[in-house]
Tab-separated table of C-alpha atoms in Angstrom:
chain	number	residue	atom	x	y	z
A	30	UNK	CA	159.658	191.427	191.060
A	31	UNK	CA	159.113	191.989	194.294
A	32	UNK	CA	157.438	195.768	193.735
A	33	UNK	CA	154.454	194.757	196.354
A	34	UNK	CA	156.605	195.086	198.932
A	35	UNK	CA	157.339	198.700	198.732
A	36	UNK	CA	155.575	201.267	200.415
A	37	UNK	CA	153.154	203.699	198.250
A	38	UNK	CA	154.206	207.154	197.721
A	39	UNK	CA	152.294	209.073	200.358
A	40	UNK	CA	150.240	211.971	199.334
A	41	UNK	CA	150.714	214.653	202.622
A	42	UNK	CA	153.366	215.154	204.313
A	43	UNK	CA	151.946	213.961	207.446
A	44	UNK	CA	152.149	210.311	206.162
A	45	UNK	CA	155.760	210.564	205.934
A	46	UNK	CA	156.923	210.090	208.993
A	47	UNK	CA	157.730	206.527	210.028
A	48	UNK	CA	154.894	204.341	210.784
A	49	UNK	CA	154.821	202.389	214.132
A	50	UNK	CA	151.516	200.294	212.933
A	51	UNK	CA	152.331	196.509	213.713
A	52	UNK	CA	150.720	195.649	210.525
A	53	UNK	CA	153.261	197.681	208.215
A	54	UNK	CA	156.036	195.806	210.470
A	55	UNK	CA	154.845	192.665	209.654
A	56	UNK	CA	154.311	193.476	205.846
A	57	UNK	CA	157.885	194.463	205.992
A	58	UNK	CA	159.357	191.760	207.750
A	59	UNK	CA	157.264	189.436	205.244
A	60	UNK	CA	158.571	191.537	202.757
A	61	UNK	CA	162.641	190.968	203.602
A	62	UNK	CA	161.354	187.236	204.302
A	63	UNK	CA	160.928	186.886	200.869
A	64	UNK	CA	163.652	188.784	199.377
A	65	UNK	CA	165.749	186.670	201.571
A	66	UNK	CA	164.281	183.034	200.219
A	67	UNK	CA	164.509	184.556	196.666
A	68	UNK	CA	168.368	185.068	196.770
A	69	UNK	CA	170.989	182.429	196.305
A	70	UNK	CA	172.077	181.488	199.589
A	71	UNK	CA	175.435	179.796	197.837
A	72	UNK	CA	176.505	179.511	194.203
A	73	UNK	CA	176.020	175.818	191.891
A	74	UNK	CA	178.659	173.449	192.543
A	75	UNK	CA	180.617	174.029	189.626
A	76	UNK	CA	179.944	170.320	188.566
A	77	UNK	CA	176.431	171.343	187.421
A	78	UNK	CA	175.653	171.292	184.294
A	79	UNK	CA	175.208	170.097	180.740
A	80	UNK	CA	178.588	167.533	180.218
A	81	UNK	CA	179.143	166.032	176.396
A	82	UNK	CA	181.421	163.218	175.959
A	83	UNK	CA	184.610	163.922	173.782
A	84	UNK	CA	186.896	161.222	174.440
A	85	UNK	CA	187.403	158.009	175.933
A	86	UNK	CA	190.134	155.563	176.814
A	87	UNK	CA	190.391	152.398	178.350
A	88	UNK	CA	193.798	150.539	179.558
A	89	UNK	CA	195.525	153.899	178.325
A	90	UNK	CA	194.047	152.693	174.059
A	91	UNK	CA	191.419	155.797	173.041
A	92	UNK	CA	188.307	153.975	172.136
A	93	UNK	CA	185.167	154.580	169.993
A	94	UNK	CA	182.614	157.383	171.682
A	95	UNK	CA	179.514	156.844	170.930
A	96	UNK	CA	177.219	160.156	172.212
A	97	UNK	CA	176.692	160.071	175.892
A	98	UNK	CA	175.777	163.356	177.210
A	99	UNK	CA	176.321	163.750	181.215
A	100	UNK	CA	173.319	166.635	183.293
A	101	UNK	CA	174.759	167.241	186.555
A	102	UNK	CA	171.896	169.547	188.511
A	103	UNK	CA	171.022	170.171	192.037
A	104	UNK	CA	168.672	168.496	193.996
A	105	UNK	CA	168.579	170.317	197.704
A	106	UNK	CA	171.729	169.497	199.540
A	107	UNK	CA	172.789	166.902	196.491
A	108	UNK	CA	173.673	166.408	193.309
A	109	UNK	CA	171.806	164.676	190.183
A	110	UNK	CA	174.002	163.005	187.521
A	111	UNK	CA	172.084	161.610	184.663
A	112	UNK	CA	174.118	159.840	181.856
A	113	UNK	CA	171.721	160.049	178.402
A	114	UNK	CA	172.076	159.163	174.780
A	115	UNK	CA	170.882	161.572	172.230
A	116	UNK	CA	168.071	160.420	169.943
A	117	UNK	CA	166.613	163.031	167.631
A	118	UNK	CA	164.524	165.050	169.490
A	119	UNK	CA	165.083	163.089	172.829
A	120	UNK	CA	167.197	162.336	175.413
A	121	UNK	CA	167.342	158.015	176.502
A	122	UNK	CA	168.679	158.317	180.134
A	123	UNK	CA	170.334	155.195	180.774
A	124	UNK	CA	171.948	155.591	184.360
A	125	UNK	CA	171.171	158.057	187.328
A	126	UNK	CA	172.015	158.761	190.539
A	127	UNK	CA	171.351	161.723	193.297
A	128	UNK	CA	173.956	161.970	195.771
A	129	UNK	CA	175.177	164.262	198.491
A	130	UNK	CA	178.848	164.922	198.325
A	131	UNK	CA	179.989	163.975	201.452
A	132	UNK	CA	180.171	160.322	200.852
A	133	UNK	CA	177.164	158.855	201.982
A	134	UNK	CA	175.412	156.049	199.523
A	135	UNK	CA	172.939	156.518	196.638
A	136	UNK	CA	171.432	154.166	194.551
A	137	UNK	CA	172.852	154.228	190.969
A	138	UNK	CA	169.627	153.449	188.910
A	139	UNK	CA	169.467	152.303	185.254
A	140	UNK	CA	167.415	153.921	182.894
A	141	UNK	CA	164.263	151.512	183.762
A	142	UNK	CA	164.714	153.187	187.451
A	143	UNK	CA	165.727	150.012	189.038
A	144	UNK	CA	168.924	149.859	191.068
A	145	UNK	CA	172.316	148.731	189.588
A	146	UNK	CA	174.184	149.407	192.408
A	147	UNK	CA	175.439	152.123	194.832
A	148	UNK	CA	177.684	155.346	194.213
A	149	UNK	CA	180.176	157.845	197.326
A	150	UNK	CA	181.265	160.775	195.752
A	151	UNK	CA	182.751	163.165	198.424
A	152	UNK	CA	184.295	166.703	197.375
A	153	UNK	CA	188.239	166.959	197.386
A	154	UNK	CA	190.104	169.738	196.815
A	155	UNK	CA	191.063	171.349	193.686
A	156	UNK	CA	187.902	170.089	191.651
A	157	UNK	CA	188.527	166.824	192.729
A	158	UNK	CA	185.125	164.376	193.457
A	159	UNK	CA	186.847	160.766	194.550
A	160	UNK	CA	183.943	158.633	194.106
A	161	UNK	CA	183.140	154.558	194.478
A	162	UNK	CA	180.528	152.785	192.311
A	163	UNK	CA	179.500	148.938	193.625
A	164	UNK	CA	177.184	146.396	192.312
A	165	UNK	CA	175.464	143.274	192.652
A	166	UNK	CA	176.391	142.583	188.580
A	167	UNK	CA	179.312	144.771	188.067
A	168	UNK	CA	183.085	144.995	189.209
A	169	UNK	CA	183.428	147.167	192.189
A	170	UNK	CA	185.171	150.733	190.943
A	171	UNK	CA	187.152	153.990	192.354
A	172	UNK	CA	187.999	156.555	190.650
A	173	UNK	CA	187.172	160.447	190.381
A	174	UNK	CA	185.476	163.376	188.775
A	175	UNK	CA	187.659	166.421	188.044
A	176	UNK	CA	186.887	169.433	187.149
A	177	UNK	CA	189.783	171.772	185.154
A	178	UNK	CA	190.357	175.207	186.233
A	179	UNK	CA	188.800	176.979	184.096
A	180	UNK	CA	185.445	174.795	184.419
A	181	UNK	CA	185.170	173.745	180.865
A	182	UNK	CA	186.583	170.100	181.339
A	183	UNK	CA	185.357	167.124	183.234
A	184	UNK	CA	187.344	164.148	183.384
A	185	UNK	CA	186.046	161.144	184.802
A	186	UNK	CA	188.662	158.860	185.760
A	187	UNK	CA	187.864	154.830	187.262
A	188	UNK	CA	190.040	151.456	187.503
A	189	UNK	CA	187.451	148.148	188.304
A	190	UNK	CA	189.181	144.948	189.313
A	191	UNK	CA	186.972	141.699	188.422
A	192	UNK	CA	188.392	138.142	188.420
A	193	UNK	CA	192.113	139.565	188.179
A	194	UNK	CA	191.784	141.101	185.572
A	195	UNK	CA	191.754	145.512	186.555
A	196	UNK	CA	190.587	147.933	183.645
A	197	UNK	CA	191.401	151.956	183.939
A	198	UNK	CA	188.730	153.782	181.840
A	199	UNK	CA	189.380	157.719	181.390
A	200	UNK	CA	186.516	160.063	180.128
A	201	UNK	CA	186.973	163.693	178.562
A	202	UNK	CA	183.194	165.892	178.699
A	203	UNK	CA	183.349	168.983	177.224
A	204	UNK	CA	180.812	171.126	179.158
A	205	UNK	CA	177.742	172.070	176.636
C-alpha cells in the first residue's frame, strides 16, 4: 500500500501539533497525488472482458461454431477487441482492432497485423454498440454489439450486402 505516506507516530507531545514545514506539505500533497492516480477514476465498460462463442446463425439457419473466443480490454480512452481460436495451451488471434467508442475509425487488423479494413463502434443506449466494419476485400457491414442486462450475454448482430446478394449473421458469447 500506500503506508509511506503516513506520518510516524511522534514520540512527545510537542511533535503533535500540526506541522507548518513546507516539506511535510509537499510529502502530503505527493502523498494524496498518488492515492488519487491509484483509484479508478470510472468503472470498465461493461463490454470488457473474456467473451466465448456459443452460437451462431446466419440468414436466420444456426450454423456450426467452431471455438472463437472474443477479449474485449481497455486501452486508455478505447477499447481492444481481439477475436482468437483456442489451441492447446495458446491462443491464435486472428482479427483485432482498438477503437474509441465514439465512432471514429480503427484499423481492423488480421492476425499477421496487417490491415483488413476499418471498424465505428459508437455507444448507444441500453448496451447497445452500433458499429460498421469496411474493407478493401470484404462486403461492407452494420450491425451491433449488445450487451444483456445482466452482463452475461453479448450478441453480435451484422447484415453485409455484396453483389446483391445481403447475409444477416447473429453471434451468442457467453462471457468467460
Amino acid at each position: 500500500g500506500f503506508g509511506a505516506c503516513a506520518p510516524t507516530p511522534s514520540r512527545r507531545a510537542s511533535d503533535r501539533r500540526e506541522s507548518t514545514h513546507p516539506m511535510r506539505t509537499l510529502v502530503l500533497a505527493l502523498c494524496l497525488a498518488l492515492l488519487t492516480l491509484a483509484s479508478p477514476v470510472s468503472a470498465a465498460d461493461p463490454l470488457v472482458g473474456t467473451w466465448r462463442l456459443q452460437r451462431q446463425e446466419v440468414n436466420g439457419q444456426e450454423s456450426r461454431v467452431d471455438p472463437l473466443v472474443l477479449q474485449i480490454s481497455e486501452a486508455g480512452d478505447a477499447l481492444t477487441f481481439a477475436f482468437s481460436v483456442p489451441l492447446p495451451d495458446v491462443y491464435m488471434v486472428t482479427a483485432t482492432y482498438t477503437a474509441r467508442l465514439d465512432g471514429s475509425s480503427a484499423d481492423l487488423m488480421n492476425g499477421s497485423g496487417q490491415k483488413m479494413g476499418s471498424v465505428q463502434i459508437t455507444r448507444g443506449g441500453a448496451g447497445r454498440y452500433p458499429l460498421t466494419m469496411t474493407g478493401p476485400n470484404r462486403p461492407d457491414s452494420q450491425g451491433a454489439l449488445t450487451l444483456s442486462a445482466d452482463g452475461k450475454t453479448l450478441v453480435s448482430e451484422s447484415v453485409a450486402s455484396q453483389g446483391g446478394r445481403t447475409v444477416s449473421a447473429r453471434q451468442t458469447f457467453a462471457r468467460d
